[in-house]
Structures are given as structure tokens and as C-alpha cells.
Tab-separated table of N, CA and C and ligand atoms in Angstrom:
chain	number	residue	atom	x	y	z
E	1	MET	N	85.130	65.737	83.823
E	1	MET	CA	85.331	66.493	84.504
E	1	MET	C	86.092	67.541	84.802
E	2	SER	N	86.184	68.827	84.556
E	2	SER	CA	87.311	69.326	85.248
E	2	SER	C	87.701	69.559	85.935
E	3	GLU	N	88.840	70.816	86.034
E	3	GLU	CA	89.204	70.816	87.353
E	3	GLU	C	89.087	72.523	88.114
E	4	PRO	N	88.142	72.815	88.942
E	4	PRO	CA	87.936	74.157	89.263
E	4	PRO	C	88.665	75.081	88.902
E	5	ARG	N	88.389	76.410	89.030
E	5	ARG	CA	89.393	77.509	88.378
E	5	ARG	C	89.783	78.117	89.669
E	6	VAL	N	90.760	78.636	90.192
E	6	VAL	CA	90.277	79.147	91.334
E	6	VAL	C	91.768	80.405	91.287
E	7	LEU	N	91.063	81.536	91.619
E	7	LEU	CA	91.545	83.051	91.196
E	7	LEU	C	91.921	83.343	92.698
E	8	VAL	N	93.315	83.734	92.896
E	8	VAL	CA	93.771	84.884	94.561
E	8	VAL	C	93.727	86.136	93.685
E	9	VAL	N	92.931	86.970	94.523
E	9	VAL	CA	92.861	88.771	94.353
E	9	VAL	C	93.356	89.298	95.177
E	10	PHE	N	94.365	90.408	94.961
E	10	PHE	CA	95.046	91.201	96.998
E	10	PHE	C	95.116	92.713	96.210
E	11	PHE	N	95.438	93.403	97.231
E	11	PHE	CA	95.936	94.457	97.133
E	11	PHE	C	97.357	94.215	97.873
E	12	SER	N	97.471	95.291	97.459
E	12	SER	CA	99.229	95.343	98.946
E	12	SER	C	99.720	96.862	98.409
E	13	ARG	N	99.677	97.977	99.541
E	13	ARG	CA	100.520	98.995	99.709
E	13	ARG	C	102.065	99.029	99.695
E	14	THR	N	102.900	97.532	101.147
E	14	THR	CA	104.080	97.081	100.975
E	14	THR	C	104.269	96.033	101.151
E	15	GLY	N	103.928	94.996	100.343
E	15	GLY	CA	104.162	93.570	100.452
E	15	GLY	C	103.385	92.948	101.026
E	16	THR	N	103.545	92.602	102.582
E	16	THR	CA	102.895	91.727	103.262
E	16	THR	C	101.658	90.513	102.535
E	17	THR	N	100.483	91.549	102.014
E	17	THR	CA	100.067	90.443	101.174
E	17	THR	C	99.545	90.131	100.506
E	18	ARG	N	100.630	90.617	98.945
E	18	ARG	CA	101.460	90.059	98.387
E	18	ARG	C	101.502	88.848	98.722
E	19	MET	N	103.318	89.167	99.147
E	19	MET	CA	103.823	87.994	99.716
E	19	MET	C	102.703	86.749	100.458
E	20	LEU	N	101.137	87.050	100.840
E	20	LEU	CA	100.733	85.572	100.654
E	20	LEU	C	99.979	85.677	99.784
E	21	ALA	N	99.631	85.851	99.019
E	21	ALA	CA	99.081	85.840	97.934
E	21	ALA	C	99.357	85.063	96.784
E	22	SER	N	100.163	85.411	97.024
E	22	SER	CA	101.776	84.683	95.633
E	22	SER	C	102.006	82.394	96.500
E	23	THR	N	101.861	83.653	97.702
E	23	THR	CA	102.213	81.672	98.477
E	23	THR	C	101.322	81.195	98.317
E	24	LEU	N	100.115	82.125	98.502
E	24	LEU	CA	98.742	80.740	98.181
E	24	LEU	C	98.239	80.530	97.190
E	25	ALA	N	98.657	81.465	96.167
E	25	ALA	CA	97.922	81.011	94.835
E	25	ALA	C	99.116	79.496	94.060
E	26	ARG	N	100.653	79.431	94.916
E	26	ARG	CA	101.699	78.510	95.242
E	26	ARG	C	100.593	77.133	95.317
E	27	MET	N	99.928	77.585	96.600
E	27	MET	CA	99.809	76.440	97.311
E	27	MET	C	98.307	75.647	96.165
E	28	LEU	N	97.769	76.415	95.494
E	28	LEU	CA	96.161	76.560	95.298
E	28	LEU	C	96.209	75.967	93.516
E	29	SER	N	97.815	76.055	92.794
E	29	SER	CA	97.128	76.554	91.676
E	29	SER	C	96.741	77.325	91.254
E	30	ALA	N	96.620	78.469	91.995
E	30	ALA	CA	95.407	79.050	91.714
E	30	ALA	C	95.847	80.493	90.322
E	31	ASP	N	94.977	80.963	89.936
E	31	ASP	CA	95.870	82.125	89.216
E	31	ASP	C	95.611	83.481	90.433
E	32	LEU	N	96.617	84.537	89.287
E	32	LEU	CA	96.903	85.973	90.524
E	32	LEU	C	96.776	86.871	90.117
E	33	GLU	N	95.699	87.547	90.901
E	33	GLU	CA	95.762	89.281	90.201
E	33	GLU	C	95.839	90.553	90.897
E	34	GLU	N	96.744	91.268	91.374
E	34	GLU	CA	96.546	92.220	91.852
E	34	GLU	C	96.198	93.549	91.900
E	35	ILE	N	95.288	94.125	92.677
E	35	ILE	CA	94.559	94.702	92.140
E	35	ILE	C	95.516	96.572	92.074
E	36	CYS	N	95.714	96.786	91.323
E	36	CYS	CA	95.505	98.312	91.317
E	36	CYS	C	95.156	99.915	91.362
E	37	ASP	N	94.794	100.473	92.207
E	37	ASP	CA	94.823	102.102	92.996
E	37	ASP	C	95.130	102.799	92.855
E	38	CYS	N	94.718	103.398	92.173
E	38	CYS	CA	94.454	105.214	90.854
E	38	CYS	C	95.306	106.014	91.999
E	39	THR	N	95.095	105.764	93.477
E	39	THR	CA	95.967	107.367	94.677
E	39	THR	C	97.072	106.469	94.703
E	40	GLU	N	97.824	107.872	95.735
E	40	GLU	CA	99.091	107.935	95.581
E	40	GLU	C	98.679	107.423	97.170
E	41	ARG	N	99.855	105.801	97.561
E	41	ARG	CA	99.776	105.976	99.514
E	41	ARG	C	100.841	106.028	99.798
E	42	ARG	N	102.461	106.268	99.187
E	42	ARG	CA	103.304	106.186	99.612
E	42	ARG	C	103.651	107.392	100.858
E	43	GLY	N	103.885	106.693	101.708
E	43	GLY	CA	104.666	108.379	102.833
E	43	GLY	C	103.940	107.833	103.543
E	44	ALA	N	103.436	109.095	104.544
E	44	ALA	CA	102.808	109.815	105.689
E	44	ALA	C	101.460	110.135	105.074
E	45	LEU	N	101.262	111.252	103.961
E	45	LEU	CA	100.301	111.198	103.432
E	45	LEU	C	98.973	110.299	102.799
E	46	GLY	N	100.072	109.421	102.024
E	46	GLY	CA	99.421	107.833	101.321
E	46	GLY	C	99.048	107.559	102.732
E	47	TYR	N	99.820	106.874	103.983
E	47	TYR	CA	99.137	106.968	105.137
E	47	TYR	C	97.507	107.185	105.372
E	48	LEU	N	97.565	108.438	105.527
E	48	LEU	CA	96.502	109.197	105.932
E	48	LEU	C	95.392	108.666	104.907
E	49	ARG	N	95.745	109.340	104.047
E	49	ARG	CA	94.720	108.631	102.289
E	49	ARG	C	94.360	107.508	103.284
E	50	CYS	N	94.685	106.311	103.202
E	50	CYS	CA	94.943	105.273	103.650
E	50	CYS	C	93.708	105.287	104.425
E	51	LEU	N	94.114	106.085	105.332
E	51	LEU	CA	93.219	105.948	107.177
E	51	LEU	C	92.431	106.393	106.856
E	52	MET	N	92.089	107.731	106.442
E	52	MET	CA	90.331	108.700	105.724
E	52	MET	C	89.438	107.985	104.977
E	53	ASP	N	90.592	106.623	103.826
E	53	ASP	CA	89.431	105.769	103.391
E	53	ASP	C	88.718	105.113	103.503
E	54	SER	N	89.487	104.278	105.046
E	54	SER	CA	88.679	102.933	106.064
E	54	SER	C	88.366	103.718	106.926
E	55	TRP	N	88.139	104.973	107.719
E	55	TRP	CA	87.137	105.588	108.337
E	55	TRP	C	85.543	105.872	107.681
E	56	ARG	N	86.207	106.414	106.476
E	56	ARG	CA	84.507	107.020	105.396
E	56	ARG	C	84.178	105.684	104.412
E	57	ARG	N	85.196	104.607	104.756
E	57	ARG	CA	84.033	102.930	104.929
E	57	ARG	C	84.164	103.446	103.003
E	58	ARG	N	85.114	104.518	102.255
E	58	ARG	CA	85.576	104.645	100.770
E	58	ARG	C	85.462	104.130	99.344
E	59	PRO	N	85.432	103.306	98.765
E	59	PRO	CA	86.286	102.675	98.196
E	59	PRO	C	86.373	103.086	96.319
E	60	ALA	N	88.561	102.761	96.457
E	60	ALA	CA	89.095	103.305	96.052
E	60	ALA	C	88.650	103.721	94.264
E	61	GLY	N	88.988	104.843	93.738
E	61	GLY	CA	88.847	104.308	91.944
E	61	GLY	C	90.276	103.147	91.772
E	62	ILE	N	89.939	101.972	91.547
E	62	ILE	CA	90.622	101.031	91.000
E	62	ILE	C	91.170	101.009	89.264
E	63	VAL	N	92.010	100.109	89.067
E	63	VAL	CA	92.290	99.499	87.662
E	63	VAL	C	91.102	98.995	86.605
E	64	PRO	N	90.299	98.763	85.977
E	64	PRO	CA	90.031	97.375	86.302
E	64	PRO	C	90.845	95.985	86.102
E	65	ALA	N	90.271	94.883	86.241
E	65	ALA	CA	90.819	93.964	87.085
E	65	ALA	C	91.101	92.744	85.276
E	66	ALA	N	92.437	92.464	85.307
E	66	ALA	CA	93.045	91.481	83.652
E	66	ALA	C	91.764	90.272	83.764
E	67	LEU	N	91.966	89.245	84.948
E	67	LEU	CA	90.814	88.428	84.573
E	67	LEU	C	89.278	89.009	84.939
E	68	ASP	N	88.917	87.489	84.230
E	68	ASP	CA	86.565	87.918	84.757
E	68	ASP	C	86.895	87.477	85.915
E	69	THR	N	86.660	87.919	87.030
E	69	THR	CA	86.194	86.826	88.308
E	69	THR	C	84.768	85.781	87.938
E	70	ALA	N	84.173	86.087	87.285
E	70	ALA	CA	82.625	84.729	86.685
E	70	ALA	C	83.273	83.593	85.806
E	71	GLN	N	84.820	83.533	85.425
E	71	GLN	CA	85.385	82.199	84.993
E	71	GLN	C	85.977	81.194	86.183
E	72	TYR	N	85.570	81.812	87.221
E	72	TYR	CA	86.467	81.322	88.669
E	72	TYR	C	85.221	80.528	89.780
E	73	ASP	N	85.822	79.021	89.459
E	73	ASP	CA	84.512	78.341	90.838
E	73	ASP	C	85.078	79.139	91.874
E	74	LEU	N	86.417	79.223	92.619
E	74	LEU	CA	86.685	80.379	93.942
E	74	LEU	C	87.335	80.714	93.755
E	75	VAL	N	87.241	82.395	94.398
E	75	VAL	CA	87.826	83.597	94.011
E	75	VAL	C	88.339	83.361	95.733
E	76	VAL	N	89.804	84.025	95.715
E	76	VAL	CA	90.186	84.051	97.419
E	76	VAL	C	90.452	85.544	97.184
E	77	VAL	N	90.363	86.400	97.868
E	77	VAL	CA	90.257	87.801	98.566
E	77	VAL	C	91.933	88.086	99.298
E	78	GLY	N	92.693	88.710	99.403
E	78	GLY	CA	93.036	89.225	100.244
E	78	GLY	C	93.575	90.968	100.505
E	79	THR	N	94.009	91.283	102.375
E	79	THR	CA	93.541	92.785	101.760
E	79	THR	C	94.848	92.733	103.228
E	80	PRO	N	95.238	93.930	103.329
E	80	PRO	CA	95.507	94.013	104.401
E	80	PRO	C	94.420	95.347	104.886
E	81	VAL	N	94.405	94.989	106.729
E	81	VAL	CA	93.516	95.962	107.457
E	81	VAL	C	94.157	97.374	107.388
E	82	TRP	N	93.046	98.290	107.089
E	82	TRP	CA	93.232	99.340	107.580
E	82	TRP	C	91.987	100.046	108.530
E	83	GLY	N	92.802	100.216	109.748
E	83	GLY	CA	91.834	101.211	110.224
E	83	GLY	C	90.693	100.102	110.950
E	84	GLY	N	91.680	98.781	111.336
E	84	GLY	CA	89.866	98.166	111.335
E	84	GLY	C	89.427	97.892	111.098
E	85	SER	N	89.343	97.929	109.057
E	85	SER	CA	88.458	97.904	107.967
E	85	SER	C	89.014	97.159	106.734
E	86	VAL	N	88.372	97.123	106.071
E	86	VAL	CA	88.870	96.058	105.108
E	86	VAL	C	90.085	97.546	103.940
E	87	SER	N	91.201	97.404	103.302
E	87	SER	CA	91.693	98.490	102.234
E	87	SER	C	90.595	98.625	101.955
E	88	ALA	N	90.563	100.231	100.914
E	88	ALA	CA	89.713	101.025	100.279
E	88	ALA	C	89.798	100.210	98.989
E	89	PRO	N	91.122	99.723	98.512
E	89	PRO	CA	90.690	98.864	96.692
E	89	PRO	C	90.157	97.827	96.956
E	90	ILE	N	90.345	96.639	97.970
E	90	ILE	CA	89.505	95.827	97.851
E	90	ILE	C	88.112	95.970	98.063
E	91	ARG	N	88.008	96.936	98.713
E	91	ARG	CA	87.067	97.718	99.050
E	91	ARG	C	85.272	97.587	97.918
E	92	ALA	N	86.634	98.180	96.650
E	92	ALA	CA	86.196	98.731	95.169
E	92	ALA	C	85.897	97.606	94.249
E	93	TYR	N	86.875	96.417	94.470
E	93	TYR	CA	86.376	95.352	94.014
E	93	TYR	C	85.965	94.410	94.434
E	94	LEU	N	84.868	94.329	95.689
E	94	LEU	CA	83.927	93.206	95.861
E	94	LEU	C	83.033	94.111	96.149
E	95	LEU	N	83.457	95.445	95.837
E	95	LEU	CA	81.308	96.307	94.840
E	95	LEU	C	81.721	95.352	93.861
E	96	GLU	N	82.378	95.900	93.011
E	96	GLU	CA	82.313	95.395	91.775
E	96	GLU	C	82.517	94.329	91.354
E	97	ASN	N	82.650	93.527	91.851
E	97	ASN	CA	82.241	91.829	91.502
E	97	ASN	C	81.272	90.827	92.169
E	98	ARG	N	80.803	91.514	93.602
E	98	ARG	CA	80.216	91.061	93.906
E	98	ARG	C	78.593	90.610	93.034
E	99	SER	N	78.382	90.710	92.136
E	99	SER	CA	77.144	89.595	91.523
E	99	SER	C	77.485	88.701	90.862
E	100	LYS	N	79.250	88.140	90.307
E	100	LYS	CA	79.371	88.310	89.688
E	100	LYS	C	80.781	86.340	90.500
E	101	PHE	N	80.445	86.438	91.539
E	101	PHE	CA	81.350	85.300	92.695
E	101	PHE	C	80.463	83.985	92.649
E	102	ARG	N	80.922	83.079	92.174
E	102	ARG	CA	79.982	81.671	92.655
E	102	ARG	C	80.657	80.918	94.164
E	103	HIS	N	82.054	80.945	94.710
E	103	HIS	CA	82.414	80.726	96.255
E	103	HIS	C	83.561	81.492	96.280
E	104	VAL	N	83.371	82.311	97.068
E	104	VAL	CA	84.304	83.286	98.172
E	104	VAL	C	85.494	82.669	99.204
E	105	ALA	N	86.362	83.419	99.306
E	105	ALA	CA	86.957	82.837	101.058
E	105	ALA	C	87.884	83.911	100.837
E	106	PHE	N	88.407	84.543	102.154
E	106	PHE	CA	88.994	86.129	102.290
E	106	PHE	C	90.248	85.281	103.182
E	107	PHE	N	90.980	86.217	102.632
E	107	PHE	CA	92.462	86.681	103.565
E	107	PHE	C	92.805	87.759	103.291
E	108	CYS	N	93.758	88.367	104.869
E	108	CYS	CA	94.105	89.643	105.412
E	108	CYS	C	95.411	89.261	105.855
E	109	SER	N	96.026	90.597	105.621
E	109	SER	CA	97.900	90.175	106.539
E	109	SER	C	97.141	91.727	107.730
E	110	PHE	N	97.916	91.899	108.916
E	110	PHE	CA	97.078	92.511	109.870
E	110	PHE	C	98.616	93.279	111.326
E	111	GLY	N	98.612	94.318	111.699
E	111	GLY	CA	99.456	94.060	112.415
E	111	GLY	C	98.564	93.773	114.067
E	112	GLY	N	97.309	92.871	114.335
E	112	GLY	CA	96.955	92.095	115.276
E	112	GLY	C	95.704	93.090	115.921
E	113	LEU	N	95.131	93.696	115.301
E	113	LEU	CA	94.575	94.029	116.001
E	113	LEU	C	92.738	94.198	114.302
E	114	GLY	N	91.869	94.210	114.995
E	114	GLY	CA	90.596	94.395	113.908
E	114	GLY	C	90.636	93.145	112.556
E	115	SER	N	90.933	91.950	112.280
E	115	SER	CA	90.823	91.550	111.288
E	115	SER	C	90.118	91.426	111.284
E	116	GLN	N	89.239	90.312	112.421
E	116	GLN	CA	87.614	89.907	112.203
E	116	GLN	C	86.176	90.981	111.583
E	117	ALA	N	86.420	92.590	111.616
E	117	ALA	CA	85.499	93.598	111.521
E	117	ALA	C	86.298	93.597	109.802
E	118	ALA	N	87.617	93.458	109.790
E	118	ALA	CA	87.128	94.290	108.307
E	118	ALA	C	86.562	92.495	107.055
E	119	PHE	N	86.814	91.174	108.211
E	119	PHE	CA	86.528	90.717	107.087
E	119	PHE	C	84.678	90.640	107.110
E	120	ASP	N	84.563	90.674	108.085
E	120	ASP	CA	82.816	91.058	108.737
E	120	ASP	C	82.650	92.048	107.245
E	121	GLU	N	82.981	93.028	106.803
E	121	GLU	CA	83.224	94.052	105.976
E	121	GLU	C	82.933	93.291	104.952
E	122	MET	N	84.130	92.677	104.475
E	122	MET	CA	84.221	91.685	103.674
E	122	MET	C	82.935	90.969	103.108
E	123	ARG	N	82.302	90.373	104.139
E	123	ARG	CA	81.240	88.914	103.335
E	123	ARG	C	79.552	89.975	102.665
E	124	GLU	N	79.584	91.145	103.688
E	124	GLU	CA	78.906	91.922	103.274
E	124	GLU	C	78.775	92.955	101.948
E	125	LEU	N	80.507	93.321	101.384
E	125	LEU	CA	80.484	93.548	100.032
E	125	LEU	C	80.240	92.699	99.278
E	126	ALA	N	80.693	91.278	99.660
E	126	ALA	CA	80.531	90.474	98.575
E	126	ALA	C	79.252	89.962	97.968
E	127	GLY	N	78.265	90.125	99.801
E	127	GLY	CA	77.115	89.282	99.396
E	127	GLY	C	77.368	88.582	99.601
E	128	ARG	N	78.291	87.964	99.892
E	128	ARG	CA	78.050	86.496	100.258
E	128	ARG	C	78.916	85.052	101.674
E	129	ALA	N	79.124	84.296	101.924
E	129	ALA	CA	79.862	84.278	103.260
E	129	ALA	C	80.849	82.925	102.533
E	130	PRO	N	81.777	83.423	102.837
E	130	PRO	CA	83.086	82.885	102.460
E	130	PRO	C	83.443	81.230	103.261
E	131	VAL	N	83.830	80.755	102.119
E	131	VAL	CA	84.534	79.123	102.387
E	131	VAL	C	84.873	79.107	103.051
E	132	ALA	N	86.032	80.015	104.277
E	132	ALA	CA	87.057	80.223	104.791
E	132	ALA	C	87.786	81.671	104.874
E	133	GLN	N	88.368	81.958	106.186
E	133	GLN	CA	88.403	82.789	105.822
E	133	GLN	C	90.111	83.022	107.257
E	134	CYS	N	90.971	83.422	106.726
E	134	CYS	CA	92.590	83.078	107.423
E	134	CYS	C	93.143	84.893	107.489
E	135	ALA	N	93.194	84.987	109.001
E	135	ALA	CA	94.346	86.479	108.982
E	135	ALA	C	95.318	85.997	109.384
E	136	VAL	N	97.160	86.674	109.123
E	136	VAL	CA	97.728	86.708	109.206
E	136	VAL	C	98.498	87.563	109.574
E	137	ARG	N	99.356	87.908	110.608
E	137	ARG	CA	100.037	88.516	111.299
E	137	ARG	C	101.460	89.089	110.115
E	138	ALA	N	101.346	90.525	110.429
E	138	ALA	CA	102.519	90.906	109.623
E	138	ALA	C	104.121	90.174	109.742
E	139	ALA	N	103.908	89.891	110.808
E	139	ALA	CA	105.798	89.822	111.792
E	139	ALA	C	105.853	88.354	111.054
E	140	GLU	N	104.473	87.740	111.459
E	140	GLU	CA	104.746	86.292	111.190
E	140	GLU	C	105.030	86.218	109.354
E	141	VAL	N	104.233	87.015	108.085
E	141	VAL	CA	104.857	86.688	107.291
E	141	VAL	C	106.536	87.139	107.098
E	142	GLN	N	107.180	88.599	108.554
E	142	GLN	CA	108.158	88.552	107.820
E	142	GLN	C	109.539	87.698	108.452
E	143	ARG	N	108.260	86.723	109.629
E	143	ARG	CA	109.220	86.093	110.242
E	143	ARG	C	109.937	84.580	108.133
E	144	GLY	N	109.044	84.679	107.732
E	144	GLY	CA	109.646	84.166	107.183
E	144	GLY	C	108.334	82.425	107.385
E	145	VAL	N	107.147	82.265	107.291
E	145	VAL	CA	107.362	80.954	108.034
E	145	VAL	C	105.214	81.096	107.039
E	146	VAL	N	104.936	82.037	106.000
E	146	VAL	CA	103.602	81.734	105.746
E	146	VAL	C	103.250	80.675	105.254
E	147	ALA	N	103.784	79.541	104.759
E	147	ALA	CA	103.537	78.864	104.105
E	147	ALA	C	102.825	77.805	105.287
E	148	ALA	N	102.987	77.845	106.651
E	148	ALA	CA	102.876	77.505	107.357
E	148	ALA	C	101.882	78.214	108.231
E	149	SER	N	101.528	79.147	107.800
E	149	SER	CA	100.377	79.785	109.496
E	149	SER	C	98.870	80.034	107.707
E	150	LEU	N	99.105	79.295	106.619
E	150	LEU	CA	98.130	79.018	105.580
E	150	LEU	C	97.312	77.198	105.396
E	151	ALA	N	98.247	76.745	106.093
E	151	ALA	CA	98.603	75.621	105.903
E	151	ALA	C	97.563	75.081	105.583
E	152	LEU	N	96.358	75.757	107.310
E	152	LEU	CA	94.675	74.902	107.541
E	152	LEU	C	94.310	75.675	106.376
E	153	PHE	N	93.550	76.792	106.234
E	153	PHE	CA	93.275	77.796	105.174
E	153	PHE	C	93.024	77.633	103.714
E	154	VAL	N	95.042	76.953	103.894
E	154	VAL	CA	94.316	76.309	101.591
E	154	VAL	C	93.856	74.374	102.408
E	155	SER	N	94.355	74.221	102.927
E	155	SER	CA	93.712	72.500	103.298
E	155	SER	C	91.899	72.492	103.399
E	156	ILE	N	91.588	74.015	103.966
E	156	ILE	CA	89.934	73.408	104.364
E	156	ILE	C	89.799	74.372	102.035
E	157	LEU	N	90.154	74.942	101.660
E	157	LEU	CA	90.125	75.078	100.037
E	157	LEU	C	89.779	74.082	100.043
E	158	LYS	N	90.782	73.312	99.496
E	158	LYS	CA	91.071	72.184	99.048
E	158	LYS	C	90.130	70.800	99.219
E	159	ARG	N	89.152	70.919	100.095
E	159	ARG	CA	88.117	70.448	100.979
E	159	ARG	C	87.154	70.354	100.143
E	160	HIS	N	87.505	71.724	99.929
E	160	HIS	CA	85.754	72.539	99.472
E	160	HIS	C	85.879	71.765	98.358
E	161	LEU	N	87.262	72.633	97.930
E	161	LEU	CA	87.113	72.210	95.794
E	161	LEU	C	86.443	71.270	95.495
E	162	THR	N	87.060	70.291	96.176
E	162	THR	CA	87.200	68.778	95.614
E	162	THR	C	85.390	68.214	96.125
E	163	HIS	N	84.875	68.545	96.344
E	163	HIS	CA	83.597	68.327	96.863
E	163	HIS	C	82.706	69.168	96.486
E	164	TYR	N	83.440	70.527	96.070
E	164	TYR	CA	82.552	70.974	95.063
E	164	TYR	C	82.607	70.595	93.474
E	165	ALA	N	83.924	70.260	93.223
E	165	ALA	CA	84.273	68.979	92.230
E	165	ALA	C	83.018	67.396	91.871
E	166	ALA	N	82.823	67.520	92.903
E	166	ALA	CA	82.094	65.988	92.789
E	166	ALA	C	80.449	66.145	92.368
E	167	LEU	N	80.258	67.256	93.183
E	167	LEU	CA	78.735	67.616	92.766
E	167	LEU	C	78.586	67.734	91.480
E	168	GLU	N	79.400	68.540	90.891
E	168	GLU	CA	78.964	68.825	89.525
E	168	GLU	C	79.657	68.439	88.875
E	169	TRP	N	79.972	67.714	88.606
E	169	TRP	CA	79.863	65.933	87.870
E	169	TRP	C	78.439	65.080	88.563
E	170	THR	N	78.114	65.258	89.743
E	170	THR	CA	77.229	64.449	89.503
E	170	THR	C	75.741	65.179	88.248
E	171	CYS	N	75.257	66.763	88.820
E	171	CYS	CA	74.512	66.992	88.854
E	171	CYS	C	74.277	66.786	87.005
D	1	FMN	C1	96.983	103.306	107.525
D	1	FMN	C2	96.777	102.066	107.713
D	1	FMN	C3	96.034	101.286	108.852
D	1	FMN	C4	97.026	100.105	109.293
D	1	FMN	N1	95.530	100.149	110.370
D	1	FMN	C5	95.820	98.917	111.481
D	1	FMN	C6	95.045	98.134	111.780
D	1	FMN	O1	93.962	98.344	112.535
D	1	FMN	N2	95.512	97.046	112.456
D	1	FMN	C7	96.138	96.343	112.563
D	1	FMN	O2	96.094	94.698	112.893
D	1	FMN	N3	97.040	97.064	111.327
D	1	FMN	C8	96.592	97.864	110.359
D	1	FMN	N4	98.037	98.652	109.840
D	1	FMN	C9	98.892	97.446	109.148
D	1	FMN	C10	98.559	96.495	108.373
D	1	FMN	O3	97.646	96.368	108.131
D	1	FMN	C11	99.472	95.731	107.649
D	1	FMN	O4	100.979	96.227	107.583
D	1	FMN	C12	99.584	94.833	106.756
D	1	FMN	O5	100.345	93.716	106.492
D	1	FMN	C13	99.976	95.941	105.440
D	1	FMN	O6	100.398	94.990	104.607
D	1	FMN	P1	100.112	95.498	102.892
D	1	FMN	O7	101.520	95.152	103.129
D	1	FMN	O8	100.226	94.585	102.455
D	1	FMN	O9	99.834	96.191	102.646
D	1	FMN	C14	97.968	99.292	109.160
D	1	FMN	C15	98.042	99.930	108.495
D	1	FMN	C16	97.601	100.553	107.706
D	1	FMN	C17	98.725	101.472	106.350
């Protein structure tokens, strides 16, 4: 029986979602992939571009992912919340990969508003329901309590992976 393969994929503009993603990858012994987009998003103009993309529900142009989504049993996708919405680079990633997912889970970092709306969109874009989802406030990440915020999420994912591996072995 081979170990289930897990991939953590994320986009981060200012490092908060990156911190969550790298902690998650460590906790799940997963591969890690950062999505890079082709739009300048630094500064005030960059902030406005993010908002415009989210209001228009516009996917970003992204650099092709290095790791093949289809090779993973579980893909855990993370985004910052932008204007009560999923970020444009993760919108593009989900659209481009929706036919390749076996199981998905979602996480986001946010200021305090709109995480459920972002998760609802991610579910729609991925074309499947997540095994679990987890929203972490940026303030918690800055306080350095990331592992505690992710503990329940990780335990649900590990339980799912154990169950999934047992089913694969039986079939
Ligand atoms: C353009 C833009 C829009 C945002 N909109 C929201 C929002 O609607 N709700 C919210 O709680 N936080 C919002 N935020 C805050 C980010 O979600 C939060 O700071 C997040 O942790 C940033 O993640 P990152 O550092 O990985 O880019 C917004 C940030 C940006 C840049």
C-alpha cells in the first residue's frame, strides 16, 4: 500500500498565506507549490488591480505550475481573501486544474470578512466539494500561532487520508 500523495498549492501577495502553506506542508509531509502570476500587484496600484480582478471575477495570467496536480491524491489549495472573493491567481489555478483533482481541501488567510464566500467560489471553480476548509485571520498568523490554528484542519485531512488509503488497498 503506497502512501497517499499530498500537494499544498497557494498564492500569497504579502507572505501571510505563504506562512500558512509552508506550515501545512510540514504538518502533512506534503509537496509545496507557490503559484506565481504575471501581474504587478505591489503598492497601491497593485492593490487596486487585485480588487478589480476580484470584483470582475477575472482569473489572472499565471506561470504554469511545476508540479502535476493529477499525480496527487489530495490537493490543498490556499488563497488570501480579496474583496470577499478568492484571489485571481488561485481562481486561474482552480479553473486550469479542475479536471485533474481527486480530492481537494481549501484554506485562506483573511482580515475578518468574506472567507465563506471565497470558499463557496473555490468549490464552484474546482468542481467538487472540499474534504475540509480552514480560514485563518492574518492577525493570528502575525501572532505566530499558525500551527494551533491549523491543528483541527490537519487532523481532519489526516483522518481522510488514512480512510482513503484503506479503501484503495481494499479495492
Ligand atoms: C485587494 C485586497 C482585498 C482584500 N479584501 C479582503 C476582504 O474582503 N476580507 C478580508 O477579510 N480581508 C481582505 N484582505 C486582506 C487579506 O485577505 C489578508 O491580509 C491576507 O492575509 C493577505 O494574504 P497574503 O499575505 O498571503 O497576500 C484583502 C487584501 C487585499 C490585498
